[in-house]
Short mmCIF file of C-alpha atoms in Angstrom, two decimals:
data_model
loop_
_atom_site.label_atom_id
_atom_site.label_comp_id
_atom_site.label_asym_id
_atom_site.label_seq_id
_atom_site.Cartn_x
_atom_site.Cartn_y
_atom_site.Cartn_z
CA MET A 1 3.11 -10.19 29.46
CA PRO A 2 3.84 -6.72 28.04
CA PRO A 3 5.29 -6.47 24.52
CA ARG A 4 8.80 -7.79 24.07
CA LYS A 5 11.17 -5.28 22.54
CA GLY A 6 13.39 -6.20 19.60
CA THR A 7 15.11 -4.93 16.50
CA ALA A 8 12.38 -6.03 14.07
CA PRO A 9 10.40 -3.16 12.49
CA GLY A 10 7.44 -1.88 14.47
CA ALA A 11 3.93 -2.90 13.51
CA ILE A 12 0.71 -0.88 13.30
CA TYR A 13 -2.43 -2.98 13.71
CA LEU A 14 -5.80 -1.71 12.46
CA ALA A 15 -8.98 -2.85 14.21
CA LYS A 16 -12.47 -2.08 12.95
CA SER A 17 -13.72 -1.98 16.55
CA PRO A 18 -12.39 -2.81 20.03
CA GLY A 19 -13.99 -6.24 19.71
CA ASP A 20 -11.51 -7.17 16.96
CA VAL A 21 -8.40 -6.61 19.07
CA LYS A 22 -8.18 -10.18 20.40
CA SER A 23 -8.21 -11.59 16.86
CA LEU A 24 -5.23 -9.37 15.99
CA MET A 25 -3.31 -11.00 18.82
CA ALA A 26 -3.83 -14.37 17.11
CA LEU A 27 -2.00 -13.26 13.97
CA GLU A 28 1.14 -15.17 13.12
CA GLY A 29 4.20 -13.36 14.39
CA PHE A 30 2.27 -11.10 16.77
CA ASP A 31 4.52 -12.10 19.67
CA ARG A 32 7.70 -11.48 17.69
CA PRO A 33 9.95 -8.98 19.48
CA ARG A 34 9.52 -5.66 17.71
CA ARG A 35 10.52 -2.05 18.08
CA PHE A 36 6.89 -1.26 18.89
CA ARG A 37 3.30 -2.41 18.47
CA ALA A 38 0.69 0.28 17.81
CA LEU A 39 -3.06 -0.33 17.67
CA TRP A 40 -5.46 1.91 15.69
CA ILE A 41 -9.16 1.35 16.50
CA VAL A 42 -11.56 2.86 13.96
CA ASP A 43 -15.01 2.48 15.57
CA SER A 44 -13.58 3.18 18.99
CA PHE A 45 -16.97 4.26 20.34
CA TRP A 46 -17.85 0.56 20.99
CA THR A 47 -16.12 0.77 24.36
CA GLU A 48 -18.33 -1.98 25.79
CA TRP A 49 -16.50 -4.42 23.50
CA ALA A 50 -13.01 -3.36 24.54
CA PRO A 51 -10.59 -5.95 25.94
CA SER A 52 -9.13 -5.57 29.41
CA ALA A 53 -6.34 -3.16 30.28
CA ARG A 54 -4.21 -6.23 30.94
CA LEU A 55 -4.54 -7.39 27.33
CA MET A 56 -3.99 -3.87 26.04
CA ARG A 57 -0.51 -3.97 27.60
CA HIS A 58 0.51 -5.82 24.44
CA PHE A 59 0.41 -2.47 22.61
CA ASP A 60 2.81 0.40 23.09
CA LEU A 61 0.28 2.86 21.65
CA VAL A 62 -3.52 2.74 21.35
CA VAL A 63 -5.13 5.12 18.83
CA TYR A 64 -8.84 5.94 19.11
CA MET A 65 -10.91 8.06 16.70
CA GLN A 66 -13.79 9.51 18.72
CA LYS A 67 -12.60 12.39 20.89
CA GLY A 68 -15.29 11.82 23.50
CA GLU A 69 -13.71 8.49 24.44
CA ALA A 70 -10.50 10.12 25.71
CA ALA A 71 -11.05 9.30 29.39
CA PHE A 72 -11.91 5.67 28.59
CA TYR A 73 -8.81 5.02 26.49
CA ASP A 74 -6.55 6.97 28.84
CA ALA A 75 -7.68 4.58 31.58
CA LEU A 76 -7.41 1.53 29.32
CA ALA A 77 -3.88 2.40 28.15
CA PRO A 78 -2.45 4.89 30.66
CA GLY A 79 0.09 7.16 29.00
CA ARG A 80 -0.18 5.17 25.76
CA SER A 81 -3.36 6.51 24.13
CA LEU A 82 -3.63 8.94 21.21
CA HIS A 83 -6.67 10.55 19.59
CA LEU A 84 -6.60 10.76 15.79
CA GLY A 85 -9.87 11.96 14.29
CA TRP A 86 -11.50 10.96 11.03
CA GLY A 87 -9.88 12.24 7.87
CA ALA A 88 -9.96 12.13 4.07
CA ASP A 89 -7.52 11.97 1.19
CA VAL A 90 -8.17 15.63 0.46
CA LEU A 91 -4.95 16.11 -1.46
CA ASP A 92 -5.61 13.47 -4.12
CA LEU A 93 -9.37 12.84 -3.99
CA GLY A 94 -10.71 16.23 -2.88
CA SER A 95 -12.22 18.86 -5.16
CA ARG A 96 -13.09 22.54 -5.31
CA ALA A 97 -15.00 22.17 -8.60
CA ALA A 98 -17.36 25.05 -9.32
CA GLU A 99 -19.59 23.12 -11.72
CA ARG A 100 -21.93 20.94 -9.64
CA PRO A 101 -24.84 19.42 -11.58
CA VAL A 102 -26.38 17.88 -8.43
CA ASP A 103 -28.02 19.96 -5.72
CA LEU A 104 -28.52 17.04 -3.32
CA LEU A 105 -26.77 13.66 -3.29
CA ARG A 106 -28.09 10.82 -1.18
CA VAL A 107 -25.46 8.34 0.06
CA GLY A 108 -25.72 5.49 2.56
CA ARG A 109 -27.97 5.10 5.60
CA GLN A 110 -31.03 7.39 5.72
CA PRO A 111 -34.13 7.76 7.93
CA PRO A 112 -37.46 6.55 6.50
CA ASP A 113 -38.42 9.99 5.12
CA TRP A 114 -35.33 9.95 2.88
CA GLU A 115 -34.85 6.23 2.23
CA ASP A 116 -36.95 5.93 -0.95
CA ASP A 117 -34.90 7.57 -3.71
CA ALA A 118 -37.78 7.63 -6.20
CA ARG A 119 -39.93 9.53 -3.70
CA SER A 120 -37.07 11.85 -2.77
CA GLN A 121 -36.31 12.61 -6.41
CA ALA A 122 -39.94 13.44 -7.18
CA ALA A 123 -40.14 15.72 -4.14
CA CYS A 124 -36.86 17.45 -5.04
CA GLU A 125 -37.88 17.97 -8.66
CA ALA A 126 -41.18 19.49 -7.50
CA ALA A 127 -39.13 21.91 -5.37
CA GLY A 128 -36.82 22.73 -8.29
CA LEU A 129 -33.87 20.75 -6.89
CA ARG A 130 -31.63 18.35 -8.80
CA PHE A 131 -31.40 15.07 -6.88
CA ALA A 132 -29.07 12.07 -7.24
CA GLY A 133 -29.91 8.84 -5.43
CA ARG A 134 -27.89 6.02 -3.99
CA PRO A 135 -24.89 5.09 -6.18
CA PRO A 136 -25.37 1.60 -7.69
CA PHE A 137 -23.83 -1.38 -5.95
CA LEU A 138 -21.13 -3.13 -7.96
CA PRO A 139 -22.12 -6.66 -9.08
CA HIS A 140 -18.68 -8.01 -8.21
CA GLU A 141 -15.52 -7.05 -6.37
CA PRO A 142 -13.49 -4.65 -8.55
CA ALA A 143 -9.90 -5.46 -9.45
CA ASP A 144 -8.84 -2.23 -7.74
CA PRO A 145 -10.31 -2.21 -4.19
CA SER A 146 -10.00 1.59 -4.05
CA SER A 147 -12.07 2.20 -7.19
CA GLY A 148 -15.38 2.24 -5.32
CA HIS A 149 -14.14 4.89 -2.91
CA ARG A 150 -12.71 6.97 -5.75
CA ASP A 151 -16.04 6.78 -7.57
CA LEU A 152 -17.87 7.92 -4.45
CA CYS A 153 -15.53 10.88 -3.96
CA ALA A 154 -16.07 11.85 -7.60
CA ARG A 155 -19.83 11.83 -6.98
CA TYR A 156 -19.38 14.06 -3.93
CA ALA A 157 -17.49 16.52 -6.12
CA GLN A 158 -20.54 16.84 -8.40
CA ALA A 159 -22.86 17.78 -5.53
CA ARG A 160 -23.51 20.98 -3.70
CA TYR A 161 -25.06 19.18 -0.72
CA VAL A 162 -24.64 15.59 0.50
CA MET A 163 -27.33 14.08 2.72
CA ALA A 164 -26.01 12.51 5.94
CA HIS A 165 -27.81 12.21 9.29
CA SER A 166 -26.59 11.44 12.78
CA ASN A 167 -26.74 7.76 13.72
CA LEU A 168 -29.12 8.70 16.56
CA ALA A 169 -31.48 10.48 14.16
CA ALA A 170 -31.25 7.67 11.59
CA PRO A 171 -30.42 4.52 13.58
CA ALA A 172 -29.59 1.13 12.12
CA PRO A 173 -28.77 -2.29 13.64
CA TYR A 174 -25.05 -1.71 13.06
CA THR A 175 -24.85 1.80 14.60
CA HIS A 176 -24.35 2.58 18.27
CA PRO A 177 -27.74 3.07 19.98
CA ARG A 178 -26.60 5.79 22.40
CA LYS A 179 -23.40 7.47 21.21
CA GLU A 180 -23.40 9.97 18.36
CA TYR A 181 -20.43 10.12 15.99
CA LEU A 182 -19.10 11.45 12.68
CA THR A 183 -17.90 9.09 9.96
CA GLY A 184 -15.94 9.24 6.72
CA ARG A 185 -19.09 10.31 4.90
CA TRP A 186 -18.70 13.76 6.43
CA THR A 187 -14.97 14.14 5.90
CA ASP A 188 -14.99 12.80 2.32
CA ALA A 189 -17.92 15.03 1.35
CA LEU A 190 -16.24 18.12 2.81
CA ALA A 191 -12.97 17.22 1.09
CA ALA A 192 -14.90 17.25 -2.18
CA GLY A 193 -16.18 20.75 -1.43
CA ALA A 194 -19.76 19.71 -0.65
CA VAL A 195 -21.83 20.78 2.36
CA VAL A 196 -23.29 17.99 4.52
CA ALA A 197 -27.05 18.36 5.07
CA GLY A 198 -29.10 16.55 7.70
CA VAL A 199 -29.58 16.22 11.45
CA GLN A 200 -25.94 16.60 12.44
CA PRO A 201 -24.03 14.55 15.07
CA PHE A 202 -22.86 17.52 17.10
CA GLY A 203 -22.92 15.24 20.15
CA ASP A 204 -19.61 13.85 18.92
CA ALA A 205 -16.90 15.90 20.62
CA SER A 206 -14.78 15.42 17.50
CA ALA A 207 -17.13 17.77 15.62
CA GLU A 208 -15.34 20.80 17.08
CA ASP A 209 -12.15 19.68 15.32
CA LEU A 210 -13.62 18.24 12.11
CA LEU A 211 -16.34 20.75 11.25
CA TRP A 212 -16.39 24.52 10.75
CA PRO A 213 -19.12 27.13 10.28
CA GLY A 214 -20.84 26.43 6.99
CA ALA A 215 -19.54 22.86 6.69
CA THR A 216 -23.02 21.51 7.46
CA LEU A 217 -26.64 22.42 6.88
CA ASP A 218 -28.26 21.29 10.11
CA PHE A 219 -31.90 20.14 10.14
CA ASP A 220 -33.77 20.54 13.41
CA ARG A 221 -35.94 17.54 12.53
CA ILE A 222 -36.40 14.83 9.91
CA ASP A 223 -39.35 15.84 7.77
CA LEU A 224 -39.21 15.67 3.98
CA SER A 225 -41.23 18.82 3.29
CA HIS A 226 -39.54 20.86 6.02
CA ASN A 227 -36.07 19.69 4.97
CA LEU A 228 -36.73 20.51 1.31
CA SER A 229 -37.69 24.04 2.27
CA ALA A 230 -34.36 24.51 4.08
CA LEU A 231 -32.47 22.95 1.17
CA SER A 232 -34.16 25.18 -1.38
CA GLU A 233 -33.11 28.29 0.53
CA ALA A 234 -29.56 26.99 0.90
CA VAL A 235 -29.21 26.04 -2.78
CA ALA A 236 -30.48 29.47 -3.82
CA ASP A 237 -27.64 31.03 -1.80
CA TRP A 238 -24.95 28.55 -2.90
CA SER A 239 -21.90 29.82 -4.79
CA PRO A 240 -18.61 28.22 -5.96
CA ALA A 241 -16.90 30.04 -3.10
CA ILE A 242 -18.51 27.54 -0.71
CA ALA A 243 -16.86 24.61 -2.49
CA ARG A 244 -13.50 26.41 -2.48
CA ARG A 245 -13.79 27.19 1.24
CA ASN A 246 -14.71 23.63 2.22
CA HIS A 247 -11.92 22.14 0.14
CA ARG A 248 -9.33 24.52 1.56
CA ARG A 249 -10.45 23.96 5.16
CA ALA A 250 -10.42 20.21 4.53
CA LEU A 251 -6.83 20.41 3.28
CA LYS A 252 -5.86 22.16 6.51
CA GLN A 253 -7.89 20.05 8.95
CA LEU A 254 -8.99 16.73 7.49
CA ASP A 255 -6.27 15.29 5.30
CA TRP A 256 -5.13 11.87 6.54
CA ARG A 257 -1.52 12.97 6.17
CA TRP A 258 -1.91 15.13 9.28
CA ARG A 259 -3.06 12.06 11.23
CA ILE A 260 -0.13 9.98 9.94
CA LYS A 261 2.24 12.83 10.86
CA ALA A 262 0.89 12.87 14.44
CA LEU A 263 1.24 9.09 14.66
CA ALA A 264 4.80 9.17 13.32
CA GLU A 265 5.80 11.89 15.77
CA ARG A 266 4.34 9.97 18.69
CA LEU A 267 6.25 6.83 17.66
CA GLY A 268 9.46 8.74 16.95
CA LEU A 269 9.48 7.79 13.27
CA GLU A 270 10.80 9.65 10.24
CA ASN A 271 9.97 8.81 6.65
CA PRO A 272 11.08 10.60 3.46
CA GLU A 273 7.88 9.74 1.62
CA LEU A 274 5.73 11.19 4.41
CA ALA A 275 7.87 14.35 4.43
CA SER A 276 7.37 14.65 0.67
CA GLU A 277 3.61 14.18 0.99
CA LEU A 278 3.40 16.80 3.73
CA ALA A 279 5.35 19.24 1.57
CA ARG A 280 2.91 18.57 -1.26
CA LEU A 281 0.03 19.20 1.15
CA ASP A 282 1.55 22.48 2.38
CA GLN A 283 1.93 23.61 -1.24
CA ALA A 284 -1.71 22.77 -2.00
CA ILE A 285 -2.87 24.82 0.99
CA ALA A 286 -0.64 27.77 0.03
CA THR A 287 -1.99 27.84 -3.52
CA ALA A 288 -5.64 26.98 -2.81
CA PRO A 289 -7.93 29.90 -3.75
CA ALA A 290 -9.81 31.46 -0.87
#
């Protein structure tokens, strides 16, 4: 049965991947008549795990995050699909800091050539580059769940370049084996003014919306010595203007508030707090140095 309409407030359901949608339907009160039900799928590239179009009729709107999946989700939810790309909290967690004590920051999944931080640090130091390895894992869950993300964004803001490779160039058991895609590592790093270095996932159609010239330092291969040579040249040419440019472009293109605005407009919603946040974002863009 399609969703029943009612006067209760609408609900927005977040799914990590299409395979989690059925479990959302088991939530208490899911079948309560509401103004609307919207579904936002984060790792929407796992289309092989998607439920049937018949089950997707339970949602008035289906949001997907990888632009290349447009045809699939248009067919799965005809007239009810919406693409919202990856974003970042550029306004509150971004940075255009000029002082960057780290030339290269390693974060997250890496190919074998870059996986050993001790080896990478020694190689970078030999090339005259300042390297920072994987941030330490917290021994326990912090009281504030957002503190880990805030710490990571602060580390991005100390780096000129952040190492991140395409999932096809640096595969892992949890990444898609055939489809290339951007993640929050790119958008958060750019929000912090850093440049993303590595074999880039330009196969993701979203890249044309989320990246700009100079946002990435693309490697044509994964090879420690070859990559260090390219990094050395790039670091020698780096200036604070690069951090300012990336932060300003991120404010205009990547801030999550733009995604929430698009979602609200599609659902016919108005919210004073969102309007205030968008005004704050417009002011930040107007006053951001070029």
